[in-house]
Amino acid sequence: MSDSDWWFFDLTLVIAVTGFVTFGLFTPISGAVRVLLGIPLLLFLPGYAFISILYPDASKAGYRSFDDETREPNRNELNNGGLQPIERFVLSIVASIAIVPAVALVATATPWGITILPVLAGTAFVTIALALVGIVQRYRCPPNRRYTPSLSGASLLFSNAGDSFGRSDPSTRPYNVMFLAALLVLAAVVGFAVASPPDHDSYTEFYLETEEVDGDTEYLYDESLSAGETESITAYIANEEHEERSYETAVALQDVSYDNDSVSVNDQDVLTTDSATVAHGETHEQPLEFEPTITGDDVRLVLFLYEGEAPDDPDEESAYRTIKLPVTVS
């Protein structure tokens, strides 16, 4: 089987490596292994697949003279119809640097936001899709024009054709050094980003179901309660902590006194507690039933939300979230 029969091999390898790398990054690995897995996916693979769509044909380098008087057999044509290996390699990196931020921008519209997992998953999906389109693009080319990667006769460094005596030009060495240095710096930056992703804000929303609001609405909840009767209120717990969390809600009734801007709690009775486990991105509806035991006008219904178990005597300082509702109990 000749080299031309393997025209699809590199893009098939891109698909396979993308799947392997993505699976590896979704496992709880860290350190140098995570960096080595993340660099090709973020720095090279999506751009390589994209460039394969734009340039499915092989480079046809040739030589010609530009006039009848000057004949220089080592002068390349201005447009060779394809890409040299160094050009394909560099453009793949440049395209990857453009594609990955575009995927991150789209991730902002998802429920997960710009976090490492949706960006990696989106980048993998885009890379595989581009590679499949690239295979179709190459297949549509004439067999003798399809790009087929080969290490023979091709270098990923800048080279010079040399003079008429076959002597190479050492002036390309500084360009090779700068190219390799820039590539190492870029790989280090991407590796650091993969190994140490930025911390994202995590939070839990704790709120109540409210009645319909119109121009005559004075309270968003039922502020009149009756002692000894079963009352109910519905709370909602929205978990945005990037992991599953266990919560417990304690419902307490407080006898309070107001002195200017300060509030003093004279008595507190814990009426009921209820626990729930909420997955990340989910909102849990929590109906709470209780019987008021404290009567009066200066009474406050307080909902304390705790991560884990609530203490026997909950307070605002120890609670993760607190909802305070002035009520009247008769």
Short mmCIF file of N, CA, C and O in Angstrom, two decimals, residues 53-134:
data_model
loop_
_atom_site.label_atom_id
_atom_site.label_comp_id
_atom_site.label_asym_id
_atom_site.label_seq_id
_atom_site.Cartn_x
_atom_site.Cartn_y
_atom_site.Cartn_z
N ILE A 53 -9.60 21.44 6.21
CA ILE A 53 -10.77 21.79 5.39
C ILE A 53 -10.40 22.86 4.36
O ILE A 53 -10.78 22.78 3.19
N LEU A 54 -9.64 23.84 4.81
CA LEU A 54 -9.27 24.93 3.91
C LEU A 54 -8.25 24.49 2.86
O LEU A 54 -8.29 24.96 1.71
N TYR A 55 -7.36 23.60 3.23
CA TYR A 55 -6.29 23.16 2.33
C TYR A 55 -6.26 21.63 2.29
O TYR A 55 -5.40 20.99 2.90
N PRO A 56 -7.18 21.03 1.56
CA PRO A 56 -7.20 19.56 1.49
C PRO A 56 -6.19 18.99 0.50
O PRO A 56 -5.93 17.79 0.51
N ASP A 57 -5.63 19.84 -0.34
CA ASP A 57 -4.72 19.34 -1.37
C ASP A 57 -3.28 19.45 -0.93
O ASP A 57 -2.94 20.19 -0.01
N ALA A 58 -2.41 18.70 -1.61
CA ALA A 58 -1.00 18.68 -1.28
C ALA A 58 -0.29 19.87 -1.90
O ALA A 58 -0.79 20.50 -2.85
N SER A 59 0.86 20.19 -1.33
CA SER A 59 1.66 21.28 -1.87
C SER A 59 2.32 20.83 -3.17
O SER A 59 2.86 19.73 -3.27
N LYS A 60 2.25 21.68 -4.18
CA LYS A 60 2.90 21.35 -5.46
C LYS A 60 3.98 22.40 -5.73
O LYS A 60 3.84 23.28 -6.57
N ALA A 61 5.05 22.30 -4.97
CA ALA A 61 6.14 23.25 -5.15
C ALA A 61 6.78 23.04 -6.50
O ALA A 61 7.04 21.93 -6.94
N GLY A 62 7.05 24.14 -7.18
CA GLY A 62 7.69 24.06 -8.49
C GLY A 62 8.59 25.27 -8.69
O GLY A 62 8.64 26.17 -7.86
N TYR A 63 9.28 25.30 -9.76
CA TYR A 63 10.21 26.39 -10.04
C TYR A 63 9.95 26.93 -11.44
O TYR A 63 9.59 26.20 -12.34
N ARG A 64 10.17 28.17 -11.60
CA ARG A 64 10.03 28.79 -12.91
C ARG A 64 10.87 30.06 -12.96
O ARG A 64 11.22 30.62 -11.93
N SER A 65 11.15 30.54 -14.15
CA SER A 65 11.86 31.81 -14.33
C SER A 65 10.83 32.89 -14.56
O SER A 65 9.79 32.65 -15.17
N PHE A 66 11.11 34.09 -14.04
CA PHE A 66 10.13 35.16 -14.12
C PHE A 66 10.29 35.98 -15.41
O PHE A 66 9.42 36.76 -15.73
N ASP A 67 11.40 35.84 -16.12
CA ASP A 67 11.54 36.49 -17.41
C ASP A 67 12.55 35.72 -18.25
O ASP A 67 13.13 34.73 -17.79
N ASP A 68 12.73 36.14 -19.43
CA ASP A 68 13.62 35.42 -20.34
C ASP A 68 15.09 35.62 -20.01
O ASP A 68 15.93 34.80 -20.39
N GLU A 69 15.40 36.71 -19.32
CA GLU A 69 16.80 37.02 -19.07
C GLU A 69 17.29 36.42 -17.76
O GLU A 69 18.45 36.06 -17.63
N THR A 70 16.38 36.37 -16.77
CA THR A 70 16.78 35.87 -15.45
C THR A 70 16.18 34.50 -15.22
O THR A 70 14.96 34.36 -15.17
N ARG A 71 17.00 33.50 -15.10
CA ARG A 71 16.53 32.15 -14.85
C ARG A 71 17.18 31.66 -13.54
O ARG A 71 18.37 31.40 -13.50
N GLU A 72 16.35 31.58 -12.54
CA GLU A 72 16.84 31.12 -11.24
C GLU A 72 16.10 29.84 -10.88
O GLU A 72 14.96 29.88 -10.44
N PRO A 73 16.68 28.68 -11.07
CA PRO A 73 15.98 27.42 -10.87
C PRO A 73 15.55 27.17 -9.43
O PRO A 73 14.70 26.34 -9.19
N ASN A 74 16.10 27.91 -8.47
CA ASN A 74 15.74 27.69 -7.07
C ASN A 74 14.67 28.64 -6.56
O ASN A 74 14.41 28.69 -5.37
N ARG A 75 14.04 29.41 -7.44
CA ARG A 75 13.03 30.37 -6.99
C ARG A 75 11.67 29.68 -7.01
O ARG A 75 11.22 29.19 -8.04
N ASN A 76 11.00 29.64 -5.88
CA ASN A 76 9.69 29.00 -5.77
C ASN A 76 8.63 29.82 -6.46
O ASN A 76 8.72 31.04 -6.57
N GLU A 77 7.57 29.13 -6.88
CA GLU A 77 6.43 29.86 -7.41
C GLU A 77 5.77 30.64 -6.27
O GLU A 77 5.81 30.24 -5.11
N LEU A 78 5.07 31.72 -6.63
CA LEU A 78 4.43 32.57 -5.63
C LEU A 78 3.29 31.84 -4.92
O LEU A 78 3.11 31.96 -3.72
N ASN A 79 2.51 31.05 -5.69
CA ASN A 79 1.40 30.31 -5.11
C ASN A 79 1.54 28.85 -5.51
O ASN A 79 1.43 28.52 -6.68
N ASN A 80 1.83 27.99 -4.55
CA ASN A 80 2.08 26.59 -4.89
C ASN A 80 0.84 25.72 -4.77
O ASN A 80 0.92 24.51 -4.93
N GLY A 81 -0.34 26.29 -4.47
CA GLY A 81 -1.58 25.53 -4.44
C GLY A 81 -1.80 24.70 -3.19
O GLY A 81 -2.77 23.97 -3.09
N GLY A 82 -0.94 24.74 -2.23
CA GLY A 82 -1.09 23.98 -0.99
C GLY A 82 -0.24 24.57 0.09
O GLY A 82 0.23 25.70 0.00
N LEU A 83 -0.04 23.82 1.17
CA LEU A 83 0.75 24.29 2.30
C LEU A 83 1.94 23.38 2.52
O LEU A 83 1.83 22.15 2.45
N GLN A 84 3.07 23.99 2.82
CA GLN A 84 4.24 23.25 3.26
C GLN A 84 3.98 22.77 4.70
O GLN A 84 3.15 23.33 5.42
N PRO A 85 4.67 21.73 5.17
CA PRO A 85 4.44 21.21 6.53
C PRO A 85 4.59 22.29 7.61
O PRO A 85 3.79 22.33 8.55
N ILE A 86 5.60 23.15 7.49
CA ILE A 86 5.77 24.19 8.50
C ILE A 86 4.60 25.16 8.49
O ILE A 86 4.12 25.61 9.54
N GLU A 87 4.09 25.47 7.30
CA GLU A 87 2.94 26.38 7.20
C GLU A 87 1.69 25.74 7.80
O GLU A 87 0.93 26.39 8.52
N ARG A 88 1.48 24.48 7.51
CA ARG A 88 0.30 23.78 8.04
C ARG A 88 0.39 23.68 9.56
O ARG A 88 -0.62 23.84 10.26
N PHE A 89 1.58 23.45 10.07
CA PHE A 89 1.77 23.32 11.52
C PHE A 89 1.50 24.64 12.24
O PHE A 89 0.75 24.69 13.22
N VAL A 90 2.09 25.72 11.74
CA VAL A 90 1.92 27.02 12.39
C VAL A 90 0.48 27.49 12.29
O VAL A 90 -0.10 27.99 13.27
N LEU A 91 -0.13 27.35 11.11
CA LEU A 91 -1.52 27.78 10.96
C LEU A 91 -2.46 26.95 11.83
O LEU A 91 -3.50 27.45 12.28
N SER A 92 -2.12 25.69 12.09
CA SER A 92 -2.95 24.87 12.97
C SER A 92 -2.96 25.43 14.38
O SER A 92 -4.00 25.46 15.05
N ILE A 93 -1.79 25.89 14.85
CA ILE A 93 -1.72 26.50 16.18
C ILE A 93 -2.50 27.80 16.22
O ILE A 93 -3.28 28.07 17.15
N VAL A 94 -2.33 28.63 15.18
CA VAL A 94 -3.04 29.91 15.14
C VAL A 94 -4.54 29.69 15.10
O VAL A 94 -5.31 30.37 15.81
N ALA A 95 -5.00 28.73 14.29
CA ALA A 95 -6.44 28.47 14.21
C ALA A 95 -6.97 27.92 15.52
O ALA A 95 -8.09 28.26 15.93
N SER A 96 -6.21 27.10 16.21
CA SER A 96 -6.64 26.57 17.50
C SER A 96 -6.81 27.69 18.52
O SER A 96 -7.76 27.68 19.31
N ILE A 97 -5.88 28.65 18.50
CA ILE A 97 -5.98 29.78 19.43
C ILE A 97 -7.24 30.61 19.16
O ILE A 97 -7.77 31.25 20.06
N ALA A 98 -7.75 30.58 17.94
CA ALA A 98 -8.98 31.29 17.62
C ALA A 98 -10.22 30.44 17.92
O ALA A 98 -11.25 30.97 18.36
N ILE A 99 -10.13 29.13 17.70
CA ILE A 99 -11.31 28.26 17.86
C ILE A 99 -11.66 28.06 19.33
O ILE A 99 -12.84 28.14 19.71
N VAL A 100 -10.68 27.81 20.17
CA VAL A 100 -10.96 27.51 21.58
C VAL A 100 -11.66 28.69 22.28
O VAL A 100 -12.66 28.48 22.99
N PRO A 101 -11.21 29.96 22.13
CA PRO A 101 -11.97 31.05 22.74
C PRO A 101 -13.39 31.17 22.18
O PRO A 101 -14.32 31.57 22.89
N ALA A 102 -13.57 30.84 20.89
CA ALA A 102 -14.92 30.88 20.32
C ALA A 102 -15.82 29.85 21.00
O ALA A 102 -17.00 30.11 21.28
N VAL A 103 -15.27 28.67 21.27
CA VAL A 103 -16.03 27.65 21.99
C VAL A 103 -16.36 28.13 23.41
O VAL A 103 -17.47 27.94 23.91
N ALA A 104 -15.40 28.78 24.06
CA ALA A 104 -15.64 29.30 25.41
C ALA A 104 -16.73 30.37 25.40
O ALA A 104 -17.53 30.46 26.34
N LEU A 105 -16.77 31.16 24.33
CA LEU A 105 -17.82 32.19 24.22
C LEU A 105 -19.19 31.55 24.11
O LEU A 105 -20.15 32.01 24.74
N VAL A 106 -19.29 30.48 23.34
CA VAL A 106 -20.56 29.77 23.22
C VAL A 106 -20.94 29.14 24.56
O VAL A 106 -22.12 29.06 24.91
N ALA A 107 -19.93 28.71 25.32
CA ALA A 107 -20.20 28.06 26.61
C ALA A 107 -20.87 29.00 27.60
O ALA A 107 -21.54 28.55 28.53
N THR A 108 -20.72 30.31 27.40
CA THR A 108 -21.38 31.25 28.31
C THR A 108 -22.89 31.18 28.21
O THR A 108 -23.60 31.57 29.14
N ALA A 109 -23.41 30.67 27.10
CA ALA A 109 -24.86 30.56 26.92
C ALA A 109 -25.41 29.26 27.50
O ALA A 109 -26.62 29.05 27.48
N THR A 110 -24.55 28.38 28.00
CA THR A 110 -24.99 27.12 28.58
C THR A 110 -25.22 27.28 30.08
O THR A 110 -24.74 28.23 30.69
N PRO A 111 -25.96 26.35 30.69
CA PRO A 111 -26.18 26.45 32.15
C PRO A 111 -24.92 26.34 32.97
O PRO A 111 -24.88 26.75 34.12
N TRP A 112 -23.84 25.77 32.39
CA TRP A 112 -22.60 25.57 33.15
C TRP A 112 -21.67 26.77 33.09
O TRP A 112 -20.76 26.89 33.89
N GLY A 113 -21.88 27.68 32.11
CA GLY A 113 -21.02 28.85 31.98
C GLY A 113 -19.62 28.47 31.49
O GLY A 113 -19.39 27.38 30.98
N ILE A 114 -18.69 29.42 31.65
CA ILE A 114 -17.32 29.18 31.19
C ILE A 114 -16.57 28.42 32.28
O ILE A 114 -15.87 28.99 33.11
N THR A 115 -16.74 27.12 32.26
CA THR A 115 -15.98 26.24 33.14
C THR A 115 -15.20 25.26 32.28
O THR A 115 -15.45 25.11 31.10
N ILE A 116 -14.25 24.58 32.90
CA ILE A 116 -13.32 23.76 32.14
C ILE A 116 -14.01 22.62 31.43
O ILE A 116 -13.67 22.26 30.29
N LEU A 117 -15.04 22.01 32.04
CA LEU A 117 -15.67 20.84 31.44
C LEU A 117 -16.45 21.17 30.16
O LEU A 117 -16.26 20.50 29.14
N PRO A 118 -17.35 22.17 30.16
CA PRO A 118 -18.04 22.46 28.89
C PRO A 118 -17.11 22.97 27.80
O PRO A 118 -17.35 22.71 26.62
N VAL A 119 -16.04 23.68 28.17
CA VAL A 119 -15.10 24.15 27.15
C VAL A 119 -14.36 22.97 26.53
O VAL A 119 -14.20 22.90 25.30
N LEU A 120 -13.93 22.02 27.35
CA LEU A 120 -13.25 20.84 26.82
C LEU A 120 -14.19 20.01 25.95
O LEU A 120 -13.82 19.55 24.86
N ALA A 121 -15.42 19.80 26.44
CA ALA A 121 -16.37 19.01 25.67
C ALA A 121 -16.72 19.70 24.35
O ALA A 121 -16.80 19.04 23.30
N GLY A 122 -16.92 21.02 24.40
CA GLY A 122 -17.22 21.74 23.17
C GLY A 122 -16.07 21.73 22.19
O GLY A 122 -16.27 21.56 20.97
N THR A 123 -14.85 21.88 22.70
CA THR A 123 -13.67 21.83 21.82
C THR A 123 -13.52 20.45 21.18
O THR A 123 -13.20 20.34 19.99
N ALA A 124 -13.77 19.40 21.95
CA ALA A 124 -13.68 18.05 21.39
C ALA A 124 -14.73 17.83 20.31
O ALA A 124 -14.44 17.25 19.24
N PHE A 125 -15.95 18.29 20.56
CA PHE A 125 -17.02 18.13 19.56
C PHE A 125 -16.69 18.88 18.27
O PHE A 125 -16.84 18.34 17.17
N VAL A 126 -16.22 20.13 18.40
CA VAL A 126 -15.87 20.92 17.22
C VAL A 126 -14.71 20.27 16.47
O VAL A 126 -14.71 20.21 15.23
N THR A 127 -13.70 19.77 17.20
CA THR A 127 -12.55 19.15 16.55
C THR A 127 -12.95 17.92 15.74
O THR A 127 -12.53 17.75 14.59
N ILE A 128 -13.77 17.07 16.33
CA ILE A 128 -14.21 15.86 15.62
C ILE A 128 -15.05 16.22 14.40
O ILE A 128 -14.89 15.63 13.33
N ALA A 129 -15.94 17.21 14.56
CA ALA A 129 -16.76 17.62 13.42
C ALA A 129 -15.91 18.19 12.29
O ALA A 129 -16.12 17.87 11.10
N LEU A 130 -14.93 19.02 12.63
CA LEU A 130 -14.05 19.58 11.60
C LEU A 130 -13.21 18.50 10.92
O LEU A 130 -12.98 18.55 9.71
N ALA A 131 -12.76 17.52 11.70
CA ALA A 131 -11.96 16.44 11.12
C ALA A 131 -12.78 15.63 10.13
O ALA A 131 -12.28 15.23 9.07
N LEU A 132 -14.03 15.36 10.45
CA LEU A 132 -14.90 14.62 9.53
C LEU A 132 -15.12 15.40 8.23
O LEU A 132 -15.08 14.83 7.13
N VAL A 133 -15.34 16.71 8.36
CA VAL A 133 -15.50 17.54 7.16
C VAL A 133 -14.20 17.57 6.36
O VAL A 133 -14.21 17.55 5.12
N GLY A 134 -13.06 17.60 7.07
CA GLY A 134 -11.77 17.58 6.39
C GLY A 134 -11.56 16.31 5.59
O GLY A 134 -10.99 16.35 4.48
#
